[in-house]
Coordinates of N, CA and C in Angstrom, one line a residue:
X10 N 161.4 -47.6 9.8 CA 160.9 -48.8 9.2 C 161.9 -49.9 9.2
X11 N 161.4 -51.1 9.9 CA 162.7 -52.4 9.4 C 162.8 -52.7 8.3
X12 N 164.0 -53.6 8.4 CA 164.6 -53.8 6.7 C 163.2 -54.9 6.2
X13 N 162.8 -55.6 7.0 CA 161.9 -56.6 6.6 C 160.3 -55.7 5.8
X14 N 160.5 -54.2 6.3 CA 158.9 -54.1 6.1 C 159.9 -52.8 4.5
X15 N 160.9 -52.6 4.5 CA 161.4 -52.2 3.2 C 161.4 -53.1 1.9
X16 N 162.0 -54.1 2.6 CA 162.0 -55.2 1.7 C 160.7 -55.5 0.9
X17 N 159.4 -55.5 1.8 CA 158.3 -55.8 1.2 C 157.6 -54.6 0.3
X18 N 158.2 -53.4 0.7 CA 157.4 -52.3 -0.1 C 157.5 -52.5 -1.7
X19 N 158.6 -52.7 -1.9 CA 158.5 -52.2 -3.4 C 157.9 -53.6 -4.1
X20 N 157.7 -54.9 -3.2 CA 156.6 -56.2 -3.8 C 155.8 -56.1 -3.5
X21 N 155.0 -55.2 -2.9 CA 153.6 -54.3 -3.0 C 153.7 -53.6 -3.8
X22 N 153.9 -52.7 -4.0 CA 154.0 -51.2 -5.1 C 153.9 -52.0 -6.7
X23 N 155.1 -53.0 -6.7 CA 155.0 -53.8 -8.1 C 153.5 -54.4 -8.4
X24 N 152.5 -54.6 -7.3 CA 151.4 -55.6 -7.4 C 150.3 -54.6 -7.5
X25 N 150.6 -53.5 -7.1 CA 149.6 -52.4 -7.5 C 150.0 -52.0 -8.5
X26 N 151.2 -51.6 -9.3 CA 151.6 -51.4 -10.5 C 150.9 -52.2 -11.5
X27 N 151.1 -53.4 -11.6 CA 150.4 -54.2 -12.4 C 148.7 -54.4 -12.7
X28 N 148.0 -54.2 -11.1 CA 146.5 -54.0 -11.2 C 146.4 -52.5 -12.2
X29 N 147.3 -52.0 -12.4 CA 147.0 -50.6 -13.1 C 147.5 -51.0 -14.5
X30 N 147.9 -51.7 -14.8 CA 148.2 -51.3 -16.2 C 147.5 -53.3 -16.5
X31 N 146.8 -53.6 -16.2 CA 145.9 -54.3 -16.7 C 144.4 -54.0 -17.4
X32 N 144.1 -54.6 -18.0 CA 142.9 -53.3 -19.4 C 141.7 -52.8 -18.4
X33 N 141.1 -53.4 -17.3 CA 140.3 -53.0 -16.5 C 140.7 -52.5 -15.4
X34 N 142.0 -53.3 -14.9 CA 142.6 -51.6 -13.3 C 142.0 -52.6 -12.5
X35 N 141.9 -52.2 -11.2 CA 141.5 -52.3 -10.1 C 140.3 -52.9 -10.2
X36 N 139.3 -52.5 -10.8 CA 138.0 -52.8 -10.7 C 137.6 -54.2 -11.5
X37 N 138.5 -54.0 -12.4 CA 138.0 -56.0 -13.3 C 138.9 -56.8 -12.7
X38 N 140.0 -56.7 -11.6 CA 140.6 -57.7 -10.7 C 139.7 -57.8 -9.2
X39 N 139.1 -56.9 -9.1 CA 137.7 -57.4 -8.0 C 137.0 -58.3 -8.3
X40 N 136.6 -57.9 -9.8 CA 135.5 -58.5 -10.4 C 136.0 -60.1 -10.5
X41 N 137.5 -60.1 -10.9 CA 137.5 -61.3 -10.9 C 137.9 -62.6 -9.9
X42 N 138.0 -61.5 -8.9 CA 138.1 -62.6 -7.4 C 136.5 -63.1 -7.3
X43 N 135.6 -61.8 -7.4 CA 134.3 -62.4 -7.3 C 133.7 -63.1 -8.2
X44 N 134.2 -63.7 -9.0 CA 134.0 -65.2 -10.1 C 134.3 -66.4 -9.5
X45 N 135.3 -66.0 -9.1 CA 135.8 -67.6 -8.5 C 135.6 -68.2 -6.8
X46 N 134.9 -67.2 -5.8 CA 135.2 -67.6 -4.8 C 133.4 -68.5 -4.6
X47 N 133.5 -69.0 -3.6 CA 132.3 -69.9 -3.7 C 131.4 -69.5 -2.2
X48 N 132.4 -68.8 -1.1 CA 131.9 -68.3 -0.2 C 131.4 -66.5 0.1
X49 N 130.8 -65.9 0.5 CA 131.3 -64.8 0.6 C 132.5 -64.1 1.0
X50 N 133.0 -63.1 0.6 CA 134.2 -62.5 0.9 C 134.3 -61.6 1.3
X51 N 135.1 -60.7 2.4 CA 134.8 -59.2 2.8 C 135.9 -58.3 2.1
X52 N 135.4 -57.3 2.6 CA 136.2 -55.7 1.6 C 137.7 -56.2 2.1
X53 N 138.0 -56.4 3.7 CA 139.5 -56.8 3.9 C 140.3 -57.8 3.7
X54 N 139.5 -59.2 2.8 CA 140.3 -59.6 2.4 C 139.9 -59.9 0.7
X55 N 139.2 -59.1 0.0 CA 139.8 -58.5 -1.4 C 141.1 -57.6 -1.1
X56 N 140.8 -56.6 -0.4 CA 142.2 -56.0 -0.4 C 143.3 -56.0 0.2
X57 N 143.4 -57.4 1.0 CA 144.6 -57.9 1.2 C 145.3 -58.6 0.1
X58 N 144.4 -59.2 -0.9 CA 144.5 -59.8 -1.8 C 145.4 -58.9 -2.6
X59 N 144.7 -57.8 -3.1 CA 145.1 -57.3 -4.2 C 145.9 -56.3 -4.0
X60 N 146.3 -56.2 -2.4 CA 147.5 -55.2 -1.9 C 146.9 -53.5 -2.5
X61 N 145.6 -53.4 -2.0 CA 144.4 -51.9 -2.0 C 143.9 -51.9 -0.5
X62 N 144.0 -50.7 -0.8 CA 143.2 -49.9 0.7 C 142.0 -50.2 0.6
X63 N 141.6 -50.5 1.8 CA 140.1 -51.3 2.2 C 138.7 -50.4 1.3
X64 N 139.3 -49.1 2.1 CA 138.3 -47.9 1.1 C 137.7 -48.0 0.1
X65 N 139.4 -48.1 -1.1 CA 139.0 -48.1 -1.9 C 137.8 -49.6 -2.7
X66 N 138.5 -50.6 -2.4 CA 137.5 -52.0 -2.8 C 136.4 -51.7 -2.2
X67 N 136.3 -51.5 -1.1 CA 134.2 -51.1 -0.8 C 133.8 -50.0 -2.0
X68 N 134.5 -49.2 -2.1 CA 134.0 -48.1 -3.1 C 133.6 -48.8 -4.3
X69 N 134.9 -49.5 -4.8 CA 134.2 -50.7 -6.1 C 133.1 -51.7 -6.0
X70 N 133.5 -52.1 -5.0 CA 131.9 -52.9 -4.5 C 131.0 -52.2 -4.9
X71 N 130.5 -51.0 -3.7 CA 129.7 -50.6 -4.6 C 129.1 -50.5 -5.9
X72 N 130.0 -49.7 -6.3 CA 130.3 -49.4 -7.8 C 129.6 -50.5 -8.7
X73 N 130.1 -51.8 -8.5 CA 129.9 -52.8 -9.0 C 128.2 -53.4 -9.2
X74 N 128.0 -53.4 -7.6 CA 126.6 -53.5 -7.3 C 125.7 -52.4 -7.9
X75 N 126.0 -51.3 -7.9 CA 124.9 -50.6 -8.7 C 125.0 -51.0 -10.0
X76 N 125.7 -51.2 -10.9 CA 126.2 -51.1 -11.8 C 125.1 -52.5 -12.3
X77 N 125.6 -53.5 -11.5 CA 124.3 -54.8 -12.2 C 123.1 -54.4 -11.7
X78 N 122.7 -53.7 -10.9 CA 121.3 -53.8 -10.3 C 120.4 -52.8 -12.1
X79 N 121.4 -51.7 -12.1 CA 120.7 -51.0 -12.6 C 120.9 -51.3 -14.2
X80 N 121.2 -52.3 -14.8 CA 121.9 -53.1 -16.0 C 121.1 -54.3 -15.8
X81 N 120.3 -54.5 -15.3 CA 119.3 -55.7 -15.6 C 119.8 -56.8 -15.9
X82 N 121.1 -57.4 -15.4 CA 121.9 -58.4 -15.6 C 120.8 -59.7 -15.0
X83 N 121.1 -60.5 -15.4 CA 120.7 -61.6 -14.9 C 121.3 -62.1 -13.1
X84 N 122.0 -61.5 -12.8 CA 123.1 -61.6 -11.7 C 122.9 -60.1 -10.9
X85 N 123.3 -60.3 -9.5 CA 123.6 -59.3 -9.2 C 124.5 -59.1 -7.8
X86 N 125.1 -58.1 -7.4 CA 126.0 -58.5 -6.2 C 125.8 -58.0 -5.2
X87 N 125.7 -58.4 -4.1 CA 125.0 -58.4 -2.7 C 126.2 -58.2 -1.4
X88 N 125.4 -57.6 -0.6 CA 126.7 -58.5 0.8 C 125.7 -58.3 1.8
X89 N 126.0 -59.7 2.1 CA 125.1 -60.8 2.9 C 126.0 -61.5 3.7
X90 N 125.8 -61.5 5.1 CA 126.1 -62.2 6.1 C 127.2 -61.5 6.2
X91 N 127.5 -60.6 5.9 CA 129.3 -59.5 6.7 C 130.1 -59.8 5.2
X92 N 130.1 -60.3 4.5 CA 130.5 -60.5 3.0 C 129.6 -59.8 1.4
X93 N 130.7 -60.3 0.8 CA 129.8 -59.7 -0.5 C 130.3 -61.5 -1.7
X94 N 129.0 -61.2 -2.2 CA 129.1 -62.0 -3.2 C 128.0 -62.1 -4.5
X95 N 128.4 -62.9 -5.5 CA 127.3 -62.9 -7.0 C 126.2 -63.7 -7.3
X96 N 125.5 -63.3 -6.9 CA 124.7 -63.7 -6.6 C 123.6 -63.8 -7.5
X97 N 122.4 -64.8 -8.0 CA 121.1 -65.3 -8.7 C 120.3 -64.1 -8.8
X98 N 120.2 -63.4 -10.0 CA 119.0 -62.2 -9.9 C 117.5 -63.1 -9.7
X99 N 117.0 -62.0 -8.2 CA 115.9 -63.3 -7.9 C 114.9 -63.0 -8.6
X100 N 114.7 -62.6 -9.7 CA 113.4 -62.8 -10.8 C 113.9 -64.1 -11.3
X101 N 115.5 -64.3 -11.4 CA 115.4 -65.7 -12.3 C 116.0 -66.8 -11.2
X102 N 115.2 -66.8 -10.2 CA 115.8 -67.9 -9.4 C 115.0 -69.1 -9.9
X103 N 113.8 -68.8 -10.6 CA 112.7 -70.0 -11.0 C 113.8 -70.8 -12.4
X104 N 114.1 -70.2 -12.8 CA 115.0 -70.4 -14.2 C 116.3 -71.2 -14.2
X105 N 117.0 -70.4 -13.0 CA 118.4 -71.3 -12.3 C 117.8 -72.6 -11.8
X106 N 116.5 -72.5 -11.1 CA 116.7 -74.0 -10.1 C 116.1 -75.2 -11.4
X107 N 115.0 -74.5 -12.6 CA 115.0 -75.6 -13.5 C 115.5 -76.0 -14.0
X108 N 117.0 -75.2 -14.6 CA 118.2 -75.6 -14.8 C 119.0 -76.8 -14.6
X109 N 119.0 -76.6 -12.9 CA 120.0 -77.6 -12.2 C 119.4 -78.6 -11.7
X110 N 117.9 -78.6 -10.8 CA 116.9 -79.9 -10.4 C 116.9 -80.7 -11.3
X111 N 116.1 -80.1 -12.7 CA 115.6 -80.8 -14.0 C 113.9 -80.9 -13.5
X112 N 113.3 -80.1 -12.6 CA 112.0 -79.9 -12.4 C 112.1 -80.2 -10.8
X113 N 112.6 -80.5 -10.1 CA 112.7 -81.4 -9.0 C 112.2 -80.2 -8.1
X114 N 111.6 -80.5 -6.9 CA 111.2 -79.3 -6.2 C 112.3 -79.3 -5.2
X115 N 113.1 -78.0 -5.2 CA 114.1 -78.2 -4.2 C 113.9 -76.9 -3.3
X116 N 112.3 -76.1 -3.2 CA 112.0 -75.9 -2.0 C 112.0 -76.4 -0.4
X117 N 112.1 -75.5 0.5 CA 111.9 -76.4 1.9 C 110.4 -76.6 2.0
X118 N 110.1 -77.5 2.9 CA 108.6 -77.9 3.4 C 108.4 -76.9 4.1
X119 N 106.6 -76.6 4.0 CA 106.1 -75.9 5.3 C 106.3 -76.2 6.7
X120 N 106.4 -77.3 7.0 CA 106.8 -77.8 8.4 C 108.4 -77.4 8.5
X121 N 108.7 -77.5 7.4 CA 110.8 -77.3 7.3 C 110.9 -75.8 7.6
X122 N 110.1 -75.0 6.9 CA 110.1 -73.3 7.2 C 109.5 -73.6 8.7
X123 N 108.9 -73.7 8.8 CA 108.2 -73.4 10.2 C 109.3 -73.6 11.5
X124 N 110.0 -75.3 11.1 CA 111.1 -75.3 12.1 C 111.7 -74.1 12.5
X125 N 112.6 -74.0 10.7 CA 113.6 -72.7 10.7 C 113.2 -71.5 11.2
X126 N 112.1 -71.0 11.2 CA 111.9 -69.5 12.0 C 112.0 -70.0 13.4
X127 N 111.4 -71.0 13.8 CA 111.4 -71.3 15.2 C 112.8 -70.9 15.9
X128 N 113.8 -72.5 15.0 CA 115.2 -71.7 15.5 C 115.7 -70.5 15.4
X129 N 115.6 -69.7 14.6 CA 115.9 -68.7 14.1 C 115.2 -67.2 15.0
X130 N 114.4 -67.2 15.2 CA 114.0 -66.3 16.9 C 114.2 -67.1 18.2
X131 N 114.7 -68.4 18.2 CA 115.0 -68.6 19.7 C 116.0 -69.3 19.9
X132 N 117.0 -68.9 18.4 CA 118.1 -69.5 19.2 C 119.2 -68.9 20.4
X133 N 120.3 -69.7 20.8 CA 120.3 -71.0 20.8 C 119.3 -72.4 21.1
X134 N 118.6 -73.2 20.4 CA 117.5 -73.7 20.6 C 117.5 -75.4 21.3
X135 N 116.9 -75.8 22.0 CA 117.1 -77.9 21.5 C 115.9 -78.0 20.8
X136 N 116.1 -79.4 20.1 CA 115.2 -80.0 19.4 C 114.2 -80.7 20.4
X137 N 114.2 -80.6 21.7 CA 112.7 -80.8 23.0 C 111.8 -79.5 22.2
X138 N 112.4 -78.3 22.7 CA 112.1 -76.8 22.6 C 111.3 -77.1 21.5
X139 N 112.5 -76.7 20.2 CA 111.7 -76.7 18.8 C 110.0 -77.7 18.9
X140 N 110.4 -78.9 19.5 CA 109.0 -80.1 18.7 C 107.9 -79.1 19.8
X141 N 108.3 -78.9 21.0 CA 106.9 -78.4 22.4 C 106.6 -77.2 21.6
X142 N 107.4 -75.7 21.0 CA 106.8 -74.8 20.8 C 106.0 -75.3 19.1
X143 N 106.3 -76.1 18.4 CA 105.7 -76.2 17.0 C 104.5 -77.4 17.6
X144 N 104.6 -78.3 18.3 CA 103.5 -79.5 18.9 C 103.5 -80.6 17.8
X145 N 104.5 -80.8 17.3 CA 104.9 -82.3 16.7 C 106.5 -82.7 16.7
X146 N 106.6 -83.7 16.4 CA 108.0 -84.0 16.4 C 109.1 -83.7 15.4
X147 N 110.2 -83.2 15.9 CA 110.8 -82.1 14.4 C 112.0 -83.0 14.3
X148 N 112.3 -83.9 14.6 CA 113.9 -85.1 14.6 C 113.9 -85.0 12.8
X149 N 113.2 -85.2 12.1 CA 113.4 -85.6 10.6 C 112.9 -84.1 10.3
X150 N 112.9 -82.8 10.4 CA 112.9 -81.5 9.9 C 114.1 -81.2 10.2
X151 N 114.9 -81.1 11.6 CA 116.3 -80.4 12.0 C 117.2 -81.4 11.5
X152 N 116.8 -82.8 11.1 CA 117.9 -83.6 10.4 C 118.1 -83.0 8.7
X153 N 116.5 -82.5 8.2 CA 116.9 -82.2 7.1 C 117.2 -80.8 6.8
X154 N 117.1 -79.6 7.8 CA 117.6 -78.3 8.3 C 119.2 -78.6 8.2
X155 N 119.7 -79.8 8.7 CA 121.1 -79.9 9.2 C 121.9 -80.1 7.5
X156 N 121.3 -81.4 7.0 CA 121.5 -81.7 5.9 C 122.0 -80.4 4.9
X157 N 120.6 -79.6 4.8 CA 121.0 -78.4 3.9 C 121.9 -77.3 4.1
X158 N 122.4 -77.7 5.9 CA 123.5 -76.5 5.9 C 122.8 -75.0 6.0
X159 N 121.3 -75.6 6.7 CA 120.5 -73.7 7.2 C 121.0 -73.7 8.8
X160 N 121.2 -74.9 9.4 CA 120.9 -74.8 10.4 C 122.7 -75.9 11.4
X161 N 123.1 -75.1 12.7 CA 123.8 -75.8 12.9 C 124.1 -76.5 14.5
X162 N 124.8 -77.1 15.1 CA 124.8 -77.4 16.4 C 125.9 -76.3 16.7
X163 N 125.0 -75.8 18.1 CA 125.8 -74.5 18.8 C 126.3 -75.1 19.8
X164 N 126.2 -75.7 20.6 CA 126.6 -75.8 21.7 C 125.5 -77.3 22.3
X165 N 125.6 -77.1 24.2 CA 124.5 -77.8 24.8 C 123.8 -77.1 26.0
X166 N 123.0 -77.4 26.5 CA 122.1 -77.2 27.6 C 122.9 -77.2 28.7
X167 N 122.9 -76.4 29.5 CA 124.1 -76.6 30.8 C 123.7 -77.4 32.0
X168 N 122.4 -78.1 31.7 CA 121.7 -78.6 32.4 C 121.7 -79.9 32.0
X169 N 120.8 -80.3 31.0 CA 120.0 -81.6 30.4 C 121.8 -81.5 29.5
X170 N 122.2 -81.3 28.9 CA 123.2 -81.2 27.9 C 122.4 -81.5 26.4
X171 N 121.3 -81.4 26.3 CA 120.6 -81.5 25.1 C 121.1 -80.7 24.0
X172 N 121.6 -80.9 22.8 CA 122.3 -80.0 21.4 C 121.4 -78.9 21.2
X173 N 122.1 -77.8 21.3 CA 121.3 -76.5 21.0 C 121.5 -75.9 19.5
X174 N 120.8 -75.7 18.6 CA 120.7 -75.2 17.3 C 120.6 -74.1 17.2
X175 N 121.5 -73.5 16.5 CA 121.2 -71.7 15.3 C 121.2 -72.1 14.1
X176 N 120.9 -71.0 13.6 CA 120.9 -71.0 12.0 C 122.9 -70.6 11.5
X177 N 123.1 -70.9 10.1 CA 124.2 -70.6 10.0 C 124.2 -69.6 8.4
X178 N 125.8 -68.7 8.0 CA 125.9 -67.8 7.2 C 124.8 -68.6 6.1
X179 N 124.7 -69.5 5.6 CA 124.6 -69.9 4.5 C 122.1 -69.7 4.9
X180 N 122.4 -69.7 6.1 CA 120.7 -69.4 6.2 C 120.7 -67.8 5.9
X181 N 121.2 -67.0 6.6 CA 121.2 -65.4 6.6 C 121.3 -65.2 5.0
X182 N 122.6 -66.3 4.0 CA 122.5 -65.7 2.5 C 121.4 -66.1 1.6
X183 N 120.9 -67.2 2.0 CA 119.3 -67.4 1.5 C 118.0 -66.8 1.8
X184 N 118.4 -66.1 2.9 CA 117.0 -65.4 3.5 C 117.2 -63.6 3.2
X185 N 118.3 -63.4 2.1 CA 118.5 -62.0 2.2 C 119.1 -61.3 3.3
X186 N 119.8 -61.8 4.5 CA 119.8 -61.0 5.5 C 121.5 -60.6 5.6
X187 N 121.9 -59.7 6.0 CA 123.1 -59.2 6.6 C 123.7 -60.0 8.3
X188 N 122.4 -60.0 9.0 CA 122.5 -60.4 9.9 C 121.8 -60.9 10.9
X189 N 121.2 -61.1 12.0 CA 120.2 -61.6 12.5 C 119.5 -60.8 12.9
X190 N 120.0 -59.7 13.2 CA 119.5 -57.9 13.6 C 118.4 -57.6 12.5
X191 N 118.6 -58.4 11.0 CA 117.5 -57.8 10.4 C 116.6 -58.8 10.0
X192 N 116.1 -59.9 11.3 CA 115.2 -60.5 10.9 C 113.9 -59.6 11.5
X193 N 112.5 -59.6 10.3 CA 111.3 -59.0 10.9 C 111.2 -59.3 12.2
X194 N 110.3 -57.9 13.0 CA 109.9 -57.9 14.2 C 108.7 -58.6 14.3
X195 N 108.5 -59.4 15.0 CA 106.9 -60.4 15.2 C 106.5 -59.8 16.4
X196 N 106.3 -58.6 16.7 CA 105.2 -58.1 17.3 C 104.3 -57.6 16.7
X197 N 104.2 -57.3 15.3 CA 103.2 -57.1 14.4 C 102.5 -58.3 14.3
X198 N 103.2 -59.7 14.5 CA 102.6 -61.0 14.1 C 101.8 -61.6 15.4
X199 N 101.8 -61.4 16.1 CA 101.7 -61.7 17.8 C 100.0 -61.7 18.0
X200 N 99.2 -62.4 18.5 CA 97.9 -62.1 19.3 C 98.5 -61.0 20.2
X201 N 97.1 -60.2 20.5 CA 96.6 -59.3 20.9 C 96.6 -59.5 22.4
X202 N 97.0 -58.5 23.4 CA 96.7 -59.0 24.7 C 95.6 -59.9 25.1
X203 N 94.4 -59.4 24.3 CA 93.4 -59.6 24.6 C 93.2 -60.8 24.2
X204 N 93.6 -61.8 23.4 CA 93.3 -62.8 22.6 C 94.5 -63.5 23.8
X205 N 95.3 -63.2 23.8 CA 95.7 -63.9 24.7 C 95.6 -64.3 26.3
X206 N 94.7 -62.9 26.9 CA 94.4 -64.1 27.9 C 92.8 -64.6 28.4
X207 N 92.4 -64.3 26.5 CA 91.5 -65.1 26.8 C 91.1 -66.9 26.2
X208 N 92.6 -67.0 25.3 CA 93.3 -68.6 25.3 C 93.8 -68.8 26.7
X209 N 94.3 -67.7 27.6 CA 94.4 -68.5 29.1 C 93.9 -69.2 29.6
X210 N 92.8 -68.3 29.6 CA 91.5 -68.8 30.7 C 91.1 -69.9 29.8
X211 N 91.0 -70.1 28.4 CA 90.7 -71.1 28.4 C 91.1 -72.8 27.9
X212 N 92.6 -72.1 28.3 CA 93.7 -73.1 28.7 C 94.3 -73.5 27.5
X213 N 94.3 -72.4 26.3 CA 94.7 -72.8 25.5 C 96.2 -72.2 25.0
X214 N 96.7 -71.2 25.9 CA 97.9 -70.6 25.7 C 98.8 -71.4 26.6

């Protein structure tokens, strides 16, 4: 071992010493990173933080998360998007948004969902793409997709150079998802061979 990585042991050991003899331990200094952070956070950097083996902090995670699910808290904790964080119990999401609006509707539009699934099964996307597959013009939906931070510029077209769109973490934490792997499969949603080519023939596919 170098003298540099001796040097550091015993200002580790001291930092786990102290998470132990605080009235909750380990598990109410999790808790209280997850008060204050505003993004999600993963198991390896809680426990870089708190100088704990990765293990063990997922194990409290969990821990934690059952713990409000099954406590009927108003709150509860998730990991979403490769993070975990505290998240709005969604029976009272109607309760938080009247809270902070003051009645204001701060749902997205049907045309605004509509965009976002678009991009969201075909990205990387352009906004040509988006308007031809939806059949109106989407400049003032992906402006206000952009605005809210569901949606972001990926890149361009290697051709046209036209801005290509995905969705970003903050769409996956609104939509429940872990990742994009677990967006529903739309072959359940899909026409039928049969419906489809017979919009062919009549020029409607």
């Amino acid at each position: 071992m170098s003298d540099d990585a001796t040097a550091a042991a015993p200002e580790a050991l001291q930092v786990a010493l102290d998470l132990e003899q605080l009235p909750g331990g380990a598990r109410s200094a999790v808790e209280a990173v997850l008060m204050v952070i505003d993004e999600p956070v993963t198991e390896e950097e809680v426990a870089q933080a708190l100088e704990l083996p990765v293990e063990d902090v997922g194990a409290l995670l969990d821990e934690l998360a059952k713990e409000y699910a099954d406590s009927a808290r108003g709150f509860v904790l998730r990991r979403l998007g490769g993070g975990w964080r505290i998240y709005t119990r969604p029976e009272y999401a109607p309760v938080v948004e009247r809270f902070l609006l003051g009645g204001q509707q701060a749902r997205l539009t049907q045309a605004a969902l509509e965009t976002l699934a678009v991009i969201a099964y075909r990205q990387p996307v352009s906004r040509a793409r988006i308007g031809a597959i939806r059949g109106v013009n989407v400049d003032g939906v992906v402006r206000t997709l952009l605005a809210r931070g569901m949606v972001t510029e990926v890149g361009h077209e290697p051709t046209a150079g036209a801005v290509l769109y995905g969705t970003t973490d903050l769409f996956l934490q609104r939509m429940g998802l872990d990742s994009l792997d677990d967006l529903p499969a739309l072959a359940p949603y899909l026409p039928s061979a049969e419906v489809l080519e017979e919009l062919a023939a009549e020029g409607l596919a």
